[in-house]
Tab-separated table of C-alpha atoms in Angstrom:
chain	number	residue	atom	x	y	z
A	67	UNK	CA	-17.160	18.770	-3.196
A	68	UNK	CA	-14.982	22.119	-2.582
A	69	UNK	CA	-12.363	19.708	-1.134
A	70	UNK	CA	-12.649	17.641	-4.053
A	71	UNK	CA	-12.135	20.004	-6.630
A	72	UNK	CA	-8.896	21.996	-5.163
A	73	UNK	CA	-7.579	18.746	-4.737
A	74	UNK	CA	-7.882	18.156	-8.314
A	75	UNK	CA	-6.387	21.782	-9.004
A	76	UNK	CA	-4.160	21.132	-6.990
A	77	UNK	CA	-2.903	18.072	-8.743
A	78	UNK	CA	-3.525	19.086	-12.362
A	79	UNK	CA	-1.427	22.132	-11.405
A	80	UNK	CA	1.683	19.667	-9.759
A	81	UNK	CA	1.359	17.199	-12.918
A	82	UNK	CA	3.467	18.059	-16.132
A	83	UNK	CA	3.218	16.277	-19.643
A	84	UNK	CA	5.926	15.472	-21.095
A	85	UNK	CA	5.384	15.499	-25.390
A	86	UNK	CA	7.448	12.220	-26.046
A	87	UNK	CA	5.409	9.511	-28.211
A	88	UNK	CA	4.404	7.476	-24.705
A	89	UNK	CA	2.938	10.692	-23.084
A	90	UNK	CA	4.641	10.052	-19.829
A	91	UNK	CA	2.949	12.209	-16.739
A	92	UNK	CA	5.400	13.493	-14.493
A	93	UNK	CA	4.059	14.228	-10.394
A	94	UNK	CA	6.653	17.391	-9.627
A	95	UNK	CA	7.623	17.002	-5.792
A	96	UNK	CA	10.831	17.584	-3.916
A	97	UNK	CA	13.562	17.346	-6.121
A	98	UNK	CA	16.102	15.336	-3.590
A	99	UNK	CA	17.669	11.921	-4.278
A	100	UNK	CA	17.148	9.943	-1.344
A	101	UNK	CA	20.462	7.692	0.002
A	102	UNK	CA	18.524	3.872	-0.346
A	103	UNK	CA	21.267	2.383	2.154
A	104	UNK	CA	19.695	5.021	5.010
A	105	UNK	CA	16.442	4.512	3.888
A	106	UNK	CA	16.314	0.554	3.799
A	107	UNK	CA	17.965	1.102	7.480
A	108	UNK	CA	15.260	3.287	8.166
A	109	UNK	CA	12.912	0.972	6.974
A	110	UNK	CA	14.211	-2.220	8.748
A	111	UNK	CA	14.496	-0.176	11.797
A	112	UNK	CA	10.795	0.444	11.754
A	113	UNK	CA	9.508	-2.593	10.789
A	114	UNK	CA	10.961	-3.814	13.800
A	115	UNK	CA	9.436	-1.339	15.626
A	116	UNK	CA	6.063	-1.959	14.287
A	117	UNK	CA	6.836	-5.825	14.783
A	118	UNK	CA	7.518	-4.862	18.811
A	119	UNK	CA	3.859	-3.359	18.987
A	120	UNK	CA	0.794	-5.343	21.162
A	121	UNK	CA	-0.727	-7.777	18.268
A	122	UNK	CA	-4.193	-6.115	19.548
A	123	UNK	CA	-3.284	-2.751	17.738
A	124	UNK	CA	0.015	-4.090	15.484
A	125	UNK	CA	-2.684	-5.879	12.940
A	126	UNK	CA	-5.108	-2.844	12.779
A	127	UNK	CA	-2.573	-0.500	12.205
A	128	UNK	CA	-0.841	-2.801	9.488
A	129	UNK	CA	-4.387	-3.324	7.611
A	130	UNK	CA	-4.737	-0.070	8.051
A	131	UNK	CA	-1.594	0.645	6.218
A	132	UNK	CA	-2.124	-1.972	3.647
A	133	UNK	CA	-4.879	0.337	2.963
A	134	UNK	CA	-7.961	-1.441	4.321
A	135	UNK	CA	-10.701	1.260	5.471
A	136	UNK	CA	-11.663	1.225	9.186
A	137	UNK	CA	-15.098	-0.136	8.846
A	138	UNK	CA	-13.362	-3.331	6.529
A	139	UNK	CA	-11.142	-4.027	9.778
A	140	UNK	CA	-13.894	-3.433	11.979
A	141	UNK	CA	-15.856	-5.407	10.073
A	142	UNK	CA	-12.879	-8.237	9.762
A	143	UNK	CA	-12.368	-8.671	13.633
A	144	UNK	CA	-16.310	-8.160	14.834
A	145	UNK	CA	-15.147	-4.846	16.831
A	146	UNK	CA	-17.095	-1.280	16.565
A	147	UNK	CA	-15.610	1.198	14.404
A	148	UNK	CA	-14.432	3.334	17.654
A	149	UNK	CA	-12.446	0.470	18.780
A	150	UNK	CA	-10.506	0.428	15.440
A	151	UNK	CA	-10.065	3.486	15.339
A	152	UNK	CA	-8.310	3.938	18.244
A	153	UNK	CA	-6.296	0.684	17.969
A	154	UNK	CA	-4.753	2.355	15.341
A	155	UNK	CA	-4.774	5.893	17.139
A	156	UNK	CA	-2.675	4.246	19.638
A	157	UNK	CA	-0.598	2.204	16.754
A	158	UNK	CA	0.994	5.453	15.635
A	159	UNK	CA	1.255	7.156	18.936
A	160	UNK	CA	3.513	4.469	20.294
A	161	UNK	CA	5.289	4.460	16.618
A	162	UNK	CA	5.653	8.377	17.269
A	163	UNK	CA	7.001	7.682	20.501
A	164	UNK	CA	9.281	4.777	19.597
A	165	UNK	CA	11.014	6.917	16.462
A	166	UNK	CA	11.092	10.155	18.774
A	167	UNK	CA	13.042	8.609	21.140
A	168	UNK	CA	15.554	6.878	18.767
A	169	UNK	CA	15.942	9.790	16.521
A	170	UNK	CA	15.318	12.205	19.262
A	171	UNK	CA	19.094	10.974	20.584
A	172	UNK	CA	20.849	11.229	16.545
A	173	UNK	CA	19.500	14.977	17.028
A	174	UNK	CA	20.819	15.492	20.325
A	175	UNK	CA	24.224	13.927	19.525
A	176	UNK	CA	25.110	15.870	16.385
């Protein structure tokens, strides 16, 4: 409940009403314009990566993504909740250690 309601505070506080007729509600964040050629790079580049992953953790981690909870997936593929969860544990640490090591070298060579 305590984590509940700061997190509402915490939103109400980032949230800002604008006073046009259609009452639009602005989320302030970062204020940067991102570059969409990088990002859809980015993006191709790590859907690829994803795509490389073992199928036994590449479908957990995408349903996971798609925003499926980990007892739906357990409950999708008959395995115990542990199982999924680290399926997907491993998912990201391979991700991690996929984008580390590409972008690891961009660092390195600027």
């Amino acid at each position: 409940n305590i984590f509940i309601n700061n997190y509402r505070k915490k939103m109400k506080a980032n949230t800002i009403m604008d006073s046009t007729d259609n009452l639009y509600y602005i989320n302030s964040g970062s204020v940067t314009i991102a570059n969409t050629g990088d990002s859809n790079i980015l993006m191709k580049e790590l859907t690829s990566m994803i795509e490389g992953l073992d199928e036994s953790i590449k479908i957990p981690f995408l349903m996971h993504y798609q925003g499926y909870k980990y007892q739906e997936i357990a409950d999708h593929f008959d395995l115990p909740l542990g199982t999924v969860k680290s399926r997907i544990f491993f998912a990201r640490k391979e991700l991690k250690a996929l984008i580390s090591k590409r972008y690891g070298q961009l660092r390195r060579k600027s």
